[in-house]
Amino acid sequence: MSDQPNKAKKAKKAKKAKRPKRTGWRRLIPTWRIVLGTCVIGVLLLVGGFFLGYSLVHIPAANALATKESNVYLYADGGVIARDGEVNRESVTLARISKDAQHAVLAAEDRDFYTESAIDPMAMIRAGWNTATGKGKQSGSTITQQYVKNYYLAQDQTITRKVKEFFISIKLDREKSKSEILEGYLNTSFFGRGAYGIQAAAHAYYGVDAKDLTAAQGAYLASLLNAPSQYDVVAHPENKPAAESRWNYVLDGMADQGWLTETERAAAKFPTPRQTTVSTSMSGQRGYIVNIVKNHLVQNDIVSEEELDRGGYRITTTLQKGKQDAFVKAVDDKLMSKLDKKERKVDTYVRAGGASVDTRTGKVVAMYNGIDYVKQYTPNATRRDFQVGSAFKPFVFASAVANRSRTQDGRLIKPGTVYDGTSERPVQGWSGGRYAPENEDHRDYGDVTVSEATDKSINAVYAQMAVDVGSDKVMQTAIDLGLSPNTPELTPSPSIALGVATASPLDMAEAYATLANHGKHSTYTLLEKVLKDGKHEVDLPQRREEQAVSREAADTTTSVLRSVVQKGTATAALAAGRPAAGKTGTAEEDTAAWFAGYTPELSTVVAVMGQDPKTAAHKPLYGAMGLPRINGGGAPAEIWGQYTRNALEGEPVTDFSLRIQSGANVTESPSASASDEPGTGDESGSDDPTGDADTDTPGRTGDGSTPPGSTGGDDTRDPSAGGPTSGGATSEPGPTGGGDDSANGDDTTEDDEGDWTDPDGDGSEEGDTGTIAGIPFPPRRQ
């Protein structure tokens, strides 16, 4: 009996010592021992890795910016345009940098610089997460890390560089004071305009020493650190709102940190920087080209701004020296040589810009940006701050044909469609309030065809057409043809037809090239080849071509624009000696005059602009060149004619091969039963495929005044000066062209019934066309 209790105890101990096996889902959960062991090992590895990295990574010698290579920019044939890469920097002590400028940089880049550690792990994790999740590349670097990257390391975005930056920053923070690090950062940062360091930047933008920078000036320079090239409001006036927003952010930060009083913050005004002063190696067109090509590389994510700054690139552009020289000479001969800046103050306002694009490839072959990059910094070929005026009207008509739009009383819009050309006639079918644009010189035209309205640039007709089509559709067509969706003032309203949008000459040349290329759009390019260090070829975006509008729409628009050159407002363009199509345009208050035109080979746009050289304000050009006004049919068309003739010298003359809208030039007036009251069309236009759209239900004209922003129309010639005022779109060849399409490589054939087929299989519409270039139109009823 006495052994029995002992046996029970032993059995209990044995049972307690043996753990039951984990089964089912419990086997997947680690025990607390495993978790604890993993954490301990992980911490030990991290600590060990940190100390290993800290001991292995040393602070290197400064990278030698003085030995960096230049970038070489070449014409398409290999001729040198320019070399850049000159380092503009003057290091100064922190005592020679104004406190306002120091605080501005801290407010922009690192407000807790003096109290934080050398690295900010949370900011790095946040930046990495935002970049990985598609919110854009973001920096989680402190000023110390940025200084290490600028001064000791390269700009490449690699794991190795980031690891080195991490450890060097920690060591540097232990070895140098915050003030020394800030001083080094301010002397190595890039501010644009070739300026390294805040002293060089202060001179480049404001012509003062860094010690004399005000809070407002310092805030602007600090803003540039975020996007040096894009925030230069002199080079890119269209980006001023973004630059001002960043500037306000910096000043607000200074005020939040107590570095500015509320009174000082409220009194701050945006300090517009001065025109740049640059090396004469960038004089003439060279500096403009270099900066435009740089922007093209950066904006298309081909090469980053930091990588370009490091140098070593050999960049072959699409620009052709012969055509580039021809453009400069044409502007000098037809415009600049006729200015008298001593006798006429208005002549000091005259600026010119232009771009020329190969219609088939989208390659930019020539640009004109200004008289001299050293004297006038803003690139006029790419600026987007002048209204294009009536040069926009072809986009309205192209949209009408592409969308098979109809008038308020149901007639299909064609070159022969009759509209009321009475000046200040209220637009019908627009629900946004009364809109009654005036024609040039308040001239009334009565009933006119679309072709005549284009020849004479009649605002009343085109404002109504924009509503008939739908101004939203017009806007989309303009974008499809080549205008940027971000074009200022490109908004859906009747005034879109009058060209209130402020596209650049290069934008317009791209869009007109699409019309010349039968509606096929190729995004323009400035690059043939880019080599790094002479051997590594940089990948360029593949050329993409798409049918932006139907061939019928593009070719019918071309047929109408040929008439503008032959007997409309642009007869000066006949000097090209080739079949040509185009449109003149005038900005509101005559601050700019345009001619946009093309041959089968080249699309070229020329703009003459008025700008005060001191204030940069837009100025009217009344009296310039000793003329009452400069209009699109004057100097711009004359420049275009001379340039095109010389640029294409030696190349065979070819005529347009057009496949146009069926019954394009048949005059179609409103039916006798049509009501004089507004129809049922709304902002989106009418598109009745049955053609049974005749109604007399009145629409709304609304109340109110004419919306602001409408242009004053376009230059209109007296019939005696501009040729016949009757007649629709014509297909007669230009002064040197012939009428036989077969001789010009025409790809369009005629069958026995008179319909046109498409042997080349380009996807254009068949059966809806009635004639081609070289075949006279039937006479139009008057």
PDB file of N, CA, C and O in Angstrom, residues 193 200-209 213-214 216-221 224 233 247 270-275:
ATOM      1  N   ARG A 193      19.907  77.763 -64.975  1.00  0.00           N
ATOM      2  CA  ARG A 193      20.702  78.777 -65.689  1.00  0.00           C
ATOM      3  C   ARG A 193      22.204  78.507 -65.567  1.00  0.00           C
ATOM      4  O   ARG A 193      23.021  79.433 -65.604  1.00  0.00           O
ATOM      5  N   ALA A 200      26.167  82.138 -57.246  1.00  0.00           N
ATOM      6  CA  ALA A 200      26.011  82.196 -58.699  1.00  0.00           C
ATOM      7  C   ALA A 200      24.544  82.392 -59.065  1.00  0.00           C
ATOM      8  O   ALA A 200      24.220  83.132 -60.004  1.00  0.00           O
ATOM      9  N   ALA A 201      23.653  81.745 -58.324  1.00  0.00           N
ATOM     10  CA  ALA A 201      22.222  81.888 -58.601  1.00  0.00           C
ATOM     11  C   ALA A 201      21.737  83.301 -58.346  1.00  0.00           C
ATOM     12  O   ALA A 201      20.928  83.849 -59.108  1.00  0.00           O
ATOM     13  N   ALA A 202      22.217  83.930 -57.266  1.00  0.00           N
ATOM     14  CA  ALA A 202      21.817  85.303 -56.954  1.00  0.00           C
ATOM     15  C   ALA A 202      22.194  86.244 -58.088  1.00  0.00           C
ATOM     16  O   ALA A 202      21.428  87.149 -58.454  1.00  0.00           O
ATOM     17  N   HIS A 203      23.368  86.023 -58.681  1.00  0.00           N
ATOM     18  CA  HIS A 203      23.789  86.865 -59.814  1.00  0.00           C
ATOM     19  C   HIS A 203      23.017  86.516 -61.077  1.00  0.00           C
ATOM     20  O   HIS A 203      22.634  87.407 -61.844  1.00  0.00           O
ATOM     21  N   ALA A 204      22.790  85.226 -61.317  1.00  0.00           N
ATOM     22  CA  ALA A 204      22.114  84.798 -62.549  1.00  0.00           C
ATOM     23  C   ALA A 204      20.684  85.296 -62.611  1.00  0.00           C
ATOM     24  O   ALA A 204      20.186  85.661 -63.672  1.00  0.00           O
ATOM     25  N   TYR A 205      19.987  85.338 -61.458  1.00  0.00           N
ATOM     26  CA  TYR A 205      18.568  85.687 -61.458  1.00  0.00           C
ATOM     27  C   TYR A 205      18.279  87.127 -61.043  1.00  0.00           C
ATOM     28  O   TYR A 205      17.289  87.708 -61.506  1.00  0.00           O
ATOM     29  N   TYR A 206      19.129  87.703 -60.182  1.00  0.00           N
ATOM     30  CA  TYR A 206      18.812  89.046 -59.674  1.00  0.00           C
ATOM     31  C   TYR A 206      19.978  90.037 -59.748  1.00  0.00           C
ATOM     32  O   TYR A 206      19.807  91.217 -59.417  1.00  0.00           O
ATOM     33  N   GLY A 207      21.145  89.571 -60.178  1.00  0.00           N
ATOM     34  CA  GLY A 207      22.267  90.483 -60.314  1.00  0.00           C
ATOM     35  C   GLY A 207      22.767  91.056 -58.999  1.00  0.00           C
ATOM     36  O   GLY A 207      23.277  92.171 -58.957  1.00  0.00           O
ATOM     37  N   VAL A 208      22.621  90.304 -57.907  1.00  0.00           N
ATOM     38  CA  VAL A 208      23.075  90.756 -56.586  1.00  0.00           C
ATOM     39  C   VAL A 208      23.910  89.657 -55.947  1.00  0.00           C
ATOM     40  O   VAL A 208      23.905  88.510 -56.396  1.00  0.00           O
ATOM     41  N   ASP A 209      24.628  90.014 -54.875  1.00  0.00           N
ATOM     42  CA  ASP A 209      25.342  89.012 -54.087  1.00  0.00           C
ATOM     43  C   ASP A 209      24.363  88.259 -53.198  1.00  0.00           C
ATOM     44  O   ASP A 209      23.296  88.769 -52.841  1.00  0.00           O
ATOM     45  N   LEU A 213      20.327  89.133 -50.811  1.00  0.00           N
ATOM     46  CA  LEU A 213      19.042  88.555 -51.209  1.00  0.00           C
ATOM     47  C   LEU A 213      17.963  88.870 -50.178  1.00  0.00           C
ATOM     48  O   LEU A 213      18.171  88.727 -48.971  1.00  0.00           O
ATOM     49  N   THR A 214      16.801  89.284 -50.662  1.00  0.00           N
ATOM     50  CA  THR A 214      15.653  89.524 -49.781  1.00  0.00           C
ATOM     51  C   THR A 214      14.938  88.209 -49.497  1.00  0.00           C
ATOM     52  O   THR A 214      15.224  87.180 -50.111  1.00  0.00           O
ATOM     53  N   ALA A 216      11.852  87.515 -50.292  1.00  0.00           N
ATOM     54  CA  ALA A 216      11.103  87.133 -51.491  1.00  0.00           C
ATOM     55  C   ALA A 216      12.024  86.519 -52.539  1.00  0.00           C
ATOM     56  O   ALA A 216      11.692  85.506 -53.171  1.00  0.00           O
ATOM     57  N   GLN A 217      13.206  87.131 -52.747  1.00  0.00           N
ATOM     58  CA  GLN A 217      14.154  86.592 -53.717  1.00  0.00           C
ATOM     59  C   GLN A 217      14.700  85.245 -53.255  1.00  0.00           C
ATOM     60  O   GLN A 217      14.821  84.309 -54.054  1.00  0.00           O
ATOM     61  N   GLY A 218      15.006  85.151 -51.975  1.00  0.00           N
ATOM     62  CA  GLY A 218      15.503  83.887 -51.440  1.00  0.00           C
ATOM     63  C   GLY A 218      14.477  82.782 -51.580  1.00  0.00           C
ATOM     64  O   GLY A 218      14.818  81.632 -51.879  1.00  0.00           O
ATOM     65  N   ALA A 219      13.203  83.117 -51.374  1.00  0.00           N
ATOM     66  CA  ALA A 219      12.141  82.122 -51.504  1.00  0.00           C
ATOM     67  C   ALA A 219      12.019  81.625 -52.943  1.00  0.00           C
ATOM     68  O   ALA A 219      11.757  80.442 -53.183  1.00  0.00           O
ATOM     69  N   TYR A 220      12.211  82.525 -53.911  1.00  0.00           N
ATOM     70  CA  TYR A 220      12.156  82.092 -55.311  1.00  0.00           C
ATOM     71  C   TYR A 220      13.328  81.170 -55.641  1.00  0.00           C
ATOM     72  O   TYR A 220      13.159  80.122 -56.269  1.00  0.00           O
ATOM     73  N   LEU A 221      14.541  81.539 -55.198  1.00  0.00           N
ATOM     74  CA  LEU A 221      15.690  80.677 -55.461  1.00  0.00           C
ATOM     75  C   LEU A 221      15.518  79.324 -54.775  1.00  0.00           C
ATOM     76  O   LEU A 221      15.884  78.283 -55.340  1.00  0.00           O
ATOM     77  N   LEU A 224      13.423  77.059 -56.816  1.00  0.00           N
ATOM     78  CA  LEU A 224      14.080  76.484 -57.979  1.00  0.00           C
ATOM     79  C   LEU A 224      14.723  75.136 -57.679  1.00  0.00           C
ATOM     80  O   LEU A 224      14.903  74.319 -58.580  1.00  0.00           O
ATOM     81  N   VAL A 233      10.648  81.403 -64.600  1.00  0.00           N
ATOM     82  CA  VAL A 233       9.458  82.010 -65.203  1.00  0.00           C
ATOM     83  C   VAL A 233       9.790  82.893 -66.398  1.00  0.00           C
ATOM     84  O   VAL A 233       8.885  83.299 -67.127  1.00  0.00           O
ATOM     85  N   TRP A 247       6.627  79.227 -54.479  1.00  0.00           N
ATOM     86  CA  TRP A 247       7.173  80.410 -53.783  1.00  0.00           C
ATOM     87  C   TRP A 247       6.326  80.731 -52.549  1.00  0.00           C
ATOM     88  O   TRP A 247       6.862  80.998 -51.463  1.00  0.00           O
ATOM     89  N   PHE A 270       5.881  88.759 -55.552  1.00  0.00           N
ATOM     90  CA  PHE A 270       6.689  87.835 -56.345  1.00  0.00           C
ATOM     91  C   PHE A 270       7.798  88.596 -57.082  1.00  0.00           C
ATOM     92  O   PHE A 270       7.518  89.524 -57.856  1.00  0.00           O
ATOM     93  N   PRO A 271       9.059  88.221 -56.886  1.00  0.00           N
ATOM     94  CA  PRO A 271      10.188  88.957 -57.479  1.00  0.00           C
ATOM     95  C   PRO A 271      10.587  88.396 -58.837  1.00  0.00           C
ATOM     96  O   PRO A 271      11.414  87.497 -58.921  1.00  0.00           O
ATOM     97  N   THR A 272      10.006  88.899 -59.894  1.00  0.00           N
ATOM     98  CA  THR A 272      10.311  88.388 -61.236  1.00  0.00           C
ATOM     99  C   THR A 272      11.803  88.504 -61.513  1.00  0.00           C
ATOM    100  O   THR A 272      12.385  89.583 -61.379  1.00  0.00           O
ATOM    101  N   PRO A 273      12.466  87.407 -61.868  1.00  0.00           N
ATOM    102  CA  PRO A 273      13.908  87.475 -62.127  1.00  0.00           C
ATOM    103  C   PRO A 273      14.208  88.219 -63.414  1.00  0.00           C
ATOM    104  O   PRO A 273      13.337  88.407 -64.262  1.00  0.00           O
ATOM    105  N   ARG A 274      15.424  88.640 -63.535  1.00  0.00           N
ATOM    106  CA  ARG A 274      15.829  89.388 -64.729  1.00  0.00           C
ATOM    107  C   ARG A 274      16.098  88.447 -65.898  1.00  0.00           C
ATOM    108  O   ARG A 274      16.204  87.230 -65.729  1.00  0.00           O
ATOM    109  N   GLN A 275      16.211  89.040 -67.072  1.00  0.00           N
ATOM    110  CA  GLN A 275      16.633  88.271 -68.226  1.00  0.00           C
ATOM    111  C   GLN A 275      18.033  87.740 -67.965  1.00  0.00           C
ATOM    112  O   GLN A 275      18.856  88.390 -67.326  1.00  0.00           O
TER     113      GLN A 275
END
